[in-house]
Amino acid sequence: VEEDFFSLRTQADLTHRLPGVSILPAASIIERARMIKDQEEITHIREASRLTDVAMTATLDYMQVGRSEIEIEAEGFRAIRLPENQANGADENAMIDAMAIIIGGQRGSMPHEFSSYRKYDDGDLTWHCWLISSRGYWAENVRSVVLGGANDIQRRMIAGVRGALELGKEQVRPGNEVGNVFAAVSTNLKATAPEGALLISRSGHGSGLEYHEPPFVEITDRTVLEPGMVLTVEPGIFFPGVGGASFSDTVVVTADGNETLTRYPIAT
């Protein structure tokens, strides 16, 4: 049984009706099966990834001084619903779902804040996060830019996160452990983050029927990567009083390495 969805009442009833039958937890079996995506599942995640690029294009293009985070977020939601941005036009069975975090300035130092009515100022360090599902399968896309001219600390944060993303993705290959992806990301972030900045203990996660599912890109996860696994590589630097910089790509493990499914360009 899946213990997260199996009540004590049901257990008592089955034990009474079926004496001698063992009731065993199945979460680990199901989690393992879900880690490896078949081609149909990857097709849905690929489409979700394309839609994150559509949303990212819309929100970054719409961002300007004086517009609020909520206004900009709404532009992304509008873009992914337009028939011309659908793979097959207005498909009534497309089943698109979406979540977003559009955040800038000092609020960006909180890695799980939400979009607000705060209006953007010139020089804001910003990050845009799009989580979108197509037919129930999720992809994630995060990009950071500075609105206007960047200062030295902002440039250092963005460069450090960008480098960590690329180093992390280099570790996404069959036979490697997920913890090694985190180690590559973490080593670069520690070497490049300004003094006083904060790092978090996870730099990505599996993606599929849930937008956060195993494996988890953290030092203790020893899952061995196999073709068909889909995960995000998601480094970030968060600096109280300054803001946050984060990038995330959705990546599928292939027979000889990996393929990045989210394609929106990384700022240089």
mmCIF file of C-alpha atoms in Angstrom:
data_model
loop_
_atom_site.group_PDB
_atom_site.id
_atom_site.type_symbol
_atom_site.label_atom_id
_atom_site.label_comp_id
_atom_site.label_asym_id
_atom_site.label_seq_id
_atom_site.Cartn_x
_atom_site.Cartn_y
_atom_site.Cartn_z
ATOM 1 C CA VAL A 1 0.000 0.000 0.000
ATOM 2 C CA GLU A 2 1.000 3.628 -0.426
ATOM 3 C CA GLU A 3 1.166 4.602 3.224
ATOM 4 C CA ASP A 4 0.672 8.321 2.549
ATOM 5 C CA PHE A 5 -2.836 7.517 1.295
ATOM 6 C CA PHE A 6 -3.739 4.517 3.441
ATOM 7 C CA SER A 7 -5.702 5.288 6.596
ATOM 8 C CA LEU A 8 -5.603 3.452 9.913
ATOM 9 C CA ARG A 9 -9.320 2.787 9.496
ATOM 10 C CA THR A 10 -8.724 1.033 6.188
ATOM 11 C CA GLN A 11 -5.865 -0.945 7.694
ATOM 12 C CA ALA A 12 -8.030 -2.105 10.590
ATOM 13 C CA ASP A 13 -10.830 -3.107 8.247
ATOM 14 C CA LEU A 14 -8.560 -5.123 5.940
ATOM 15 C CA THR A 15 -6.822 -6.789 8.882
ATOM 16 C CA HIS A 16 -10.232 -7.882 10.174
ATOM 17 C CA ARG A 17 -11.519 -9.090 6.797
ATOM 18 C CA LEU A 18 -8.251 -10.675 5.610
ATOM 19 C CA PRO A 19 -6.587 -12.273 8.638
ATOM 20 C CA GLY A 20 -3.079 -13.491 7.951
ATOM 21 C CA VAL A 21 -2.523 -11.099 5.020
ATOM 22 C CA SER A 22 0.520 -8.831 5.414
ATOM 23 C CA ILE A 23 0.123 -5.125 4.680
ATOM 24 C CA LEU A 24 3.435 -3.660 3.533
ATOM 25 C CA PRO A 25 4.479 -0.103 2.576
ATOM 26 C CA ALA A 26 5.037 0.401 -1.152
ATOM 27 C CA ALA A 27 6.242 4.019 -1.287
ATOM 28 C CA SER A 28 9.856 3.091 -2.009
ATOM 29 C CA ILE A 29 8.792 0.765 -4.846
ATOM 30 C CA ILE A 30 6.594 3.430 -6.425
ATOM 31 C CA GLU A 31 9.192 6.176 -5.976
ATOM 32 C CA ARG A 32 11.762 4.020 -7.716
ATOM 33 C CA ALA A 33 9.423 3.256 -10.613
ATOM 34 C CA ARG A 34 8.569 6.947 -11.012
ATOM 35 C CA MET A 35 12.215 8.033 -11.159
ATOM 36 C CA ILE A 36 12.665 6.435 -14.589
ATOM 37 C CA LYS A 37 10.491 8.187 -17.184
ATOM 38 C CA ASP A 38 9.450 6.513 -20.422
ATOM 39 C CA GLN A 39 9.433 8.383 -23.731
ATOM 40 C CA GLU A 40 5.812 9.467 -23.414
ATOM 41 C CA GLU A 41 6.490 10.985 -20.006
ATOM 42 C CA ILE A 42 9.600 12.736 -21.290
ATOM 43 C CA THR A 43 7.552 14.119 -24.197
ATOM 44 C CA HIS A 44 5.183 15.749 -21.694
ATOM 45 C CA ILE A 45 8.085 17.154 -19.631
ATOM 46 C CA ARG A 46 9.672 18.460 -22.829
ATOM 47 C CA GLU A 47 6.449 20.309 -23.642
ATOM 48 C CA ALA A 48 6.242 21.663 -20.086
ATOM 49 C CA SER A 49 9.826 22.873 -20.457
ATOM 50 C CA ARG A 50 8.952 24.649 -23.714
ATOM 51 C CA LEU A 51 6.099 26.408 -21.953
ATOM 52 C CA THR A 52 8.438 27.576 -19.172
ATOM 53 C CA ASP A 53 10.530 29.204 -21.903
ATOM 54 C CA VAL A 54 7.391 30.906 -23.247
ATOM 55 C CA ALA A 55 6.531 32.224 -19.782
ATOM 56 C CA MET A 56 10.102 33.286 -19.080
ATOM 57 C CA THR A 57 10.287 35.217 -22.341
ATOM 58 C CA ALA A 58 7.037 36.990 -21.525
ATOM 59 C CA THR A 59 7.944 38.020 -17.971
ATOM 60 C CA LEU A 60 11.515 39.114 -18.655
ATOM 61 C CA ASP A 61 10.412 41.111 -21.707
ATOM 62 C CA TYR A 62 7.590 42.751 -19.706
ATOM 63 C CA MET A 63 9.711 43.628 -16.676
ATOM 64 C CA GLN A 64 10.436 47.323 -16.287
ATOM 65 C CA VAL A 65 10.812 49.958 -13.586
ATOM 66 C CA GLY A 66 7.464 50.745 -11.969
ATOM 67 C CA ARG A 67 5.743 47.462 -12.806
ATOM 68 C CA SER A 68 4.922 45.165 -9.917
ATOM 69 C CA GLU A 69 5.956 41.553 -9.530
ATOM 70 C CA ILE A 70 2.308 40.499 -9.735
ATOM 71 C CA GLU A 71 1.757 42.419 -12.989
ATOM 72 C CA ILE A 72 4.773 40.794 -14.553
ATOM 73 C CA GLU A 73 3.758 37.338 -13.320
ATOM 74 C CA ALA A 74 0.305 37.798 -14.890
ATOM 75 C CA GLU A 75 1.920 38.439 -18.264
ATOM 76 C CA GLY A 76 3.578 35.027 -18.088
ATOM 77 C CA PHE A 77 0.316 33.282 -17.230
ATOM 78 C CA ARG A 78 -1.346 35.070 -20.142
ATOM 79 C CA ALA A 79 1.379 33.991 -22.553
ATOM 80 C CA ILE A 80 1.143 30.268 -21.807
ATOM 81 C CA ARG A 81 -2.638 30.321 -22.334
ATOM 82 C CA LEU A 82 -2.509 31.922 -25.782
ATOM 83 C CA PRO A 83 -3.482 29.395 -28.501
ATOM 84 C CA GLU A 84 -0.517 30.436 -30.641
ATOM 85 C CA ASN A 85 1.830 29.373 -27.851
ATOM 86 C CA GLN A 86 0.298 25.905 -27.542
ATOM 87 C CA ALA A 87 1.969 23.008 -29.316
ATOM 88 C CA ASN A 88 -1.290 22.034 -31.036
ATOM 89 C CA GLY A 89 -3.269 25.254 -30.851
ATOM 90 C CA ALA A 90 -6.114 25.480 -28.337
ATOM 91 C CA ASP A 91 -6.057 21.839 -27.211
ATOM 92 C CA GLU A 92 -8.864 21.292 -24.702
ATOM 93 C CA ASN A 93 -6.967 18.295 -23.324
ATOM 94 C CA ALA A 94 -3.679 20.145 -22.793
ATOM 95 C CA MET A 95 -4.119 20.188 -18.972
ATOM 96 C CA ILE A 96 -1.647 22.985 -18.286
ATOM 97 C CA ASP A 97 -0.923 23.994 -14.704
ATOM 98 C CA ALA A 98 1.571 26.618 -13.550
ATOM 99 C CA MET A 99 3.183 28.264 -10.544
ATOM 100 C CA ALA A 100 5.472 31.277 -10.550
ATOM 101 C CA ILE A 101 7.755 33.356 -8.346
ATOM 102 C CA ILE A 102 8.664 36.765 -9.762
ATOM 103 C CA ILE A 103 10.750 38.632 -7.233
ATOM 104 C CA GLY A 104 13.315 41.403 -7.062
ATOM 105 C CA GLY A 105 15.305 43.668 -4.814
ATOM 106 C CA GLN A 106 15.950 42.720 -1.209
ATOM 107 C CA ARG A 107 12.924 40.388 -1.185
ATOM 108 C CA GLY A 108 14.857 38.126 -3.540
ATOM 109 C CA SER A 109 17.072 37.005 -0.660
ATOM 110 C CA MET A 110 14.199 34.768 0.495
ATOM 111 C CA PRO A 111 14.398 31.641 -1.699
ATOM 112 C CA HIS A 112 10.734 30.668 -1.261
ATOM 113 C CA GLU A 113 8.973 34.017 -1.173
ATOM 114 C CA PHE A 114 6.080 34.737 -3.544
ATOM 115 C CA SER A 115 5.321 37.451 -6.056
ATOM 116 C CA SER A 116 3.966 40.625 -4.473
ATOM 117 C CA TYR A 117 2.712 44.076 -5.382
ATOM 118 C CA ARG A 118 6.187 45.501 -4.884
ATOM 119 C CA LYS A 119 7.219 47.587 -7.896
ATOM 120 C CA TYR A 120 10.575 47.144 -9.536
ATOM 121 C CA ASP A 121 13.324 49.753 -9.175
ATOM 122 C CA ASP A 122 16.313 50.426 -11.384
ATOM 123 C CA GLY A 123 19.236 48.236 -10.342
ATOM 124 C CA ASP A 124 17.109 45.456 -8.820
ATOM 125 C CA LEU A 125 18.635 41.992 -8.823
ATOM 126 C CA THR A 126 15.717 39.774 -9.892
ATOM 127 C CA TRP A 127 14.859 36.157 -10.367
ATOM 128 C CA HIS A 128 11.960 34.615 -12.239
ATOM 129 C CA CYS A 129 10.888 31.058 -11.428
ATOM 130 C CA TRP A 130 8.388 29.149 -13.586
ATOM 131 C CA LEU A 131 7.019 25.721 -12.690
ATOM 132 C CA ILE A 132 4.712 24.418 -15.414
ATOM 133 C CA SER A 133 3.099 21.041 -16.028
ATOM 134 C CA SER A 134 1.799 19.634 -19.283
ATOM 135 C CA ARG A 135 -0.588 16.676 -19.000
ATOM 136 C CA GLY A 136 0.429 16.304 -15.356
ATOM 137 C CA TYR A 137 4.229 16.391 -15.818
ATOM 138 C CA TRP A 138 6.264 19.271 -14.401
ATOM 139 C CA ALA A 139 9.309 21.244 -15.512
ATOM 140 C CA GLU A 140 11.153 24.093 -13.796
ATOM 141 C CA ASN A 141 12.963 27.101 -15.199
ATOM 142 C CA VAL A 142 14.662 29.873 -13.164
ATOM 143 C CA ARG A 143 16.606 32.862 -14.497
ATOM 144 C CA SER A 144 18.233 35.882 -12.828
ATOM 145 C CA VAL A 145 18.988 39.287 -14.308
ATOM 146 C CA VAL A 146 19.602 42.826 -13.071
ATOM 147 C CA LEU A 147 17.117 45.473 -14.166
ATOM 148 C CA GLY A 148 19.407 48.237 -15.417
ATOM 149 C CA GLY A 149 23.078 48.419 -14.507
ATOM 150 C CA ALA A 150 24.553 45.771 -12.191
ATOM 151 C CA ASN A 151 26.996 46.470 -9.380
ATOM 152 C CA ASP A 152 30.032 44.323 -8.568
ATOM 153 C CA ILE A 153 28.270 42.201 -5.945
ATOM 154 C CA GLN A 154 25.320 41.483 -8.256
ATOM 155 C CA ARG A 155 27.635 40.534 -11.124
ATOM 156 C CA ARG A 156 29.602 38.246 -8.810
ATOM 157 C CA MET A 157 26.451 36.523 -7.591
ATOM 158 C CA ILE A 158 25.097 35.939 -11.096
ATOM 159 C CA ALA A 159 28.448 34.710 -12.415
ATOM 160 C CA GLY A 160 28.838 32.321 -9.477
ATOM 161 C CA VAL A 161 25.390 30.830 -9.905
ATOM 162 C CA ARG A 162 25.787 30.539 -13.670
ATOM 163 C CA GLY A 163 29.098 28.702 -13.259
ATOM 164 C CA ALA A 164 27.617 26.401 -10.621
ATOM 165 C CA LEU A 165 24.743 25.524 -12.960
ATOM 166 C CA GLU A 166 27.083 24.470 -15.747
ATOM 167 C CA LEU A 167 29.373 22.503 -13.427
ATOM 168 C CA GLY A 168 26.381 20.756 -11.897
ATOM 169 C CA LYS A 169 24.957 19.785 -15.270
ATOM 170 C CA GLU A 170 28.325 18.314 -16.284
ATOM 171 C CA GLN A 171 27.850 15.801 -13.449
ATOM 172 C CA VAL A 172 24.437 14.677 -14.724
ATOM 173 C CA ARG A 173 25.328 11.425 -16.489
ATOM 174 C CA PRO A 174 24.560 7.721 -16.152
ATOM 175 C CA GLY A 175 26.448 5.978 -13.352
ATOM 176 C CA ASN A 176 27.148 9.130 -11.368
ATOM 177 C CA GLU A 177 25.565 9.777 -7.982
ATOM 178 C CA VAL A 178 23.154 12.650 -7.419
ATOM 179 C CA GLY A 179 25.246 13.779 -4.450
ATOM 180 C CA ASN A 180 28.120 14.477 -6.832
ATOM 181 C CA VAL A 181 25.930 16.943 -8.722
ATOM 182 C CA PHE A 182 25.379 18.819 -5.477
ATOM 183 C CA ALA A 183 29.091 18.677 -4.609
ATOM 184 C CA ALA A 184 30.026 20.345 -7.917
ATOM 185 C CA VAL A 185 27.400 23.052 -7.445
ATOM 186 C CA SER A 186 28.282 23.662 -3.791
ATOM 187 C CA THR A 187 32.042 23.864 -4.355
ATOM 188 C CA ASN A 188 31.613 26.587 -6.974
ATOM 189 C CA LEU A 189 29.074 28.542 -4.921
ATOM 190 C CA LYS A 190 31.298 28.513 -1.830
ATOM 191 C CA ALA A 191 34.223 29.769 -3.907
ATOM 192 C CA THR A 192 32.307 32.597 -5.569
ATOM 193 C CA ALA A 193 29.618 33.790 -3.140
ATOM 194 C CA PRO A 194 30.282 37.205 -1.549
ATOM 195 C CA GLU A 195 30.996 37.227 2.176
ATOM 196 C CA GLY A 196 27.725 37.326 4.083
ATOM 197 C CA ALA A 197 25.704 35.569 1.391
ATOM 198 C CA LEU A 198 23.719 32.414 2.179
ATOM 199 C CA LEU A 199 23.613 29.060 0.386
ATOM 200 C CA ILE A 200 20.989 26.347 0.833
ATOM 201 C CA SER A 201 21.564 22.632 1.346
ATOM 202 C CA ARG A 202 19.744 21.465 -1.782
ATOM 203 C CA SER A 203 20.499 22.378 -5.382
ATOM 204 C CA GLY A 204 17.747 20.654 -7.319
ATOM 205 C CA HIS A 205 15.304 17.763 -7.294
ATOM 206 C CA GLY A 206 13.553 15.214 -9.439
ATOM 207 C CA SER A 207 10.668 16.363 -11.609
ATOM 208 C CA GLY A 208 7.708 14.429 -12.946
ATOM 209 C CA LEU A 209 4.180 13.963 -11.623
ATOM 210 C CA GLU A 210 5.266 16.270 -8.796
ATOM 211 C CA TYR A 211 7.457 19.319 -9.199
ATOM 212 C CA HIS A 212 9.544 18.189 -6.198
ATOM 213 C CA GLU A 213 10.136 14.441 -6.117
ATOM 214 C CA PRO A 214 13.097 12.066 -5.688
ATOM 215 C CA PRO A 215 15.967 12.131 -6.311
ATOM 216 C CA PHE A 216 17.013 15.267 -4.433
ATOM 217 C CA VAL A 217 20.201 17.109 -5.355
ATOM 218 C CA GLU A 218 21.808 17.179 -1.918
ATOM 219 C CA ILE A 219 25.006 15.733 -0.518
ATOM 220 C CA THR A 220 23.307 12.798 1.235
ATOM 221 C CA ASP A 221 21.410 11.492 -1.824
ATOM 222 C CA ARG A 222 23.408 8.563 -3.215
ATOM 223 C CA THR A 223 20.929 7.701 -5.975
ATOM 224 C CA VAL A 224 22.796 6.519 -9.063
ATOM 225 C CA LEU A 225 21.649 8.364 -12.178
ATOM 226 C CA GLU A 226 20.139 6.301 -14.993
ATOM 227 C CA PRO A 227 18.817 7.165 -18.462
ATOM 228 C CA GLY A 228 15.259 8.450 -18.203
ATOM 229 C CA MET A 229 15.680 10.238 -14.892
ATOM 230 C CA VAL A 230 14.636 13.888 -14.964
ATOM 231 C CA LEU A 231 15.914 16.418 -12.458
ATOM 232 C CA THR A 232 16.591 20.094 -12.005
ATOM 233 C CA VAL A 233 19.986 21.625 -11.340
ATOM 234 C CA GLU A 234 19.155 24.702 -9.265
ATOM 235 C CA PRO A 235 21.997 26.669 -7.642
ATOM 236 C CA GLY A 236 21.301 29.917 -5.812
ATOM 237 C CA ILE A 237 23.017 32.612 -3.775
ATOM 238 C CA PHE A 238 20.854 34.596 -1.350
ATOM 239 C CA PHE A 239 22.210 37.746 0.262
ATOM 240 C CA PRO A 240 20.144 39.498 2.967
ATOM 241 C CA GLY A 241 19.886 43.183 2.206
ATOM 242 C CA VAL A 242 20.968 42.670 -1.415
ATOM 243 C CA GLY A 243 18.762 40.043 -3.038
ATOM 244 C CA GLY A 244 19.015 36.628 -4.621
ATOM 245 C CA ALA A 245 20.395 35.068 -7.776
ATOM 246 C CA SER A 246 19.268 31.660 -8.993
ATOM 247 C CA PHE A 247 19.256 29.592 -12.146
ATOM 248 C CA SER A 248 17.509 26.285 -12.759
ATOM 249 C CA ASP A 249 17.347 23.980 -15.757
ATOM 250 C CA THR A 250 15.305 20.825 -16.185
ATOM 251 C CA VAL A 251 17.592 18.049 -17.411
ATOM 252 C CA VAL A 252 16.957 14.489 -18.602
ATOM 253 C CA VAL A 253 19.630 11.816 -18.221
ATOM 254 C CA THR A 254 20.466 10.192 -21.571
ATOM 255 C CA ALA A 255 22.490 7.113 -22.493
ATOM 256 C CA ASP A 256 25.667 9.147 -22.918
ATOM 257 C CA GLY A 257 25.107 12.208 -20.725
ATOM 258 C CA ASN A 258 22.177 14.563 -20.480
ATOM 259 C CA GLU A 259 19.895 16.895 -22.411
ATOM 260 C CA THR A 260 18.787 20.276 -21.115
ATOM 261 C CA LEU A 261 15.067 20.689 -21.780
ATOM 262 C CA THR A 262 14.700 24.327 -20.665
ATOM 263 C CA ARG A 263 16.233 26.504 -23.354
ATOM 264 C CA TYR A 264 15.816 30.156 -22.334
ATOM 265 C CA PRO A 265 19.301 31.750 -22.640
ATOM 266 C CA ILE A 266 21.423 32.244 -19.556
ATOM 267 C CA ALA A 267 22.431 35.873 -18.973
ATOM 268 C CA THR A 268 26.132 36.629 -19.456
#
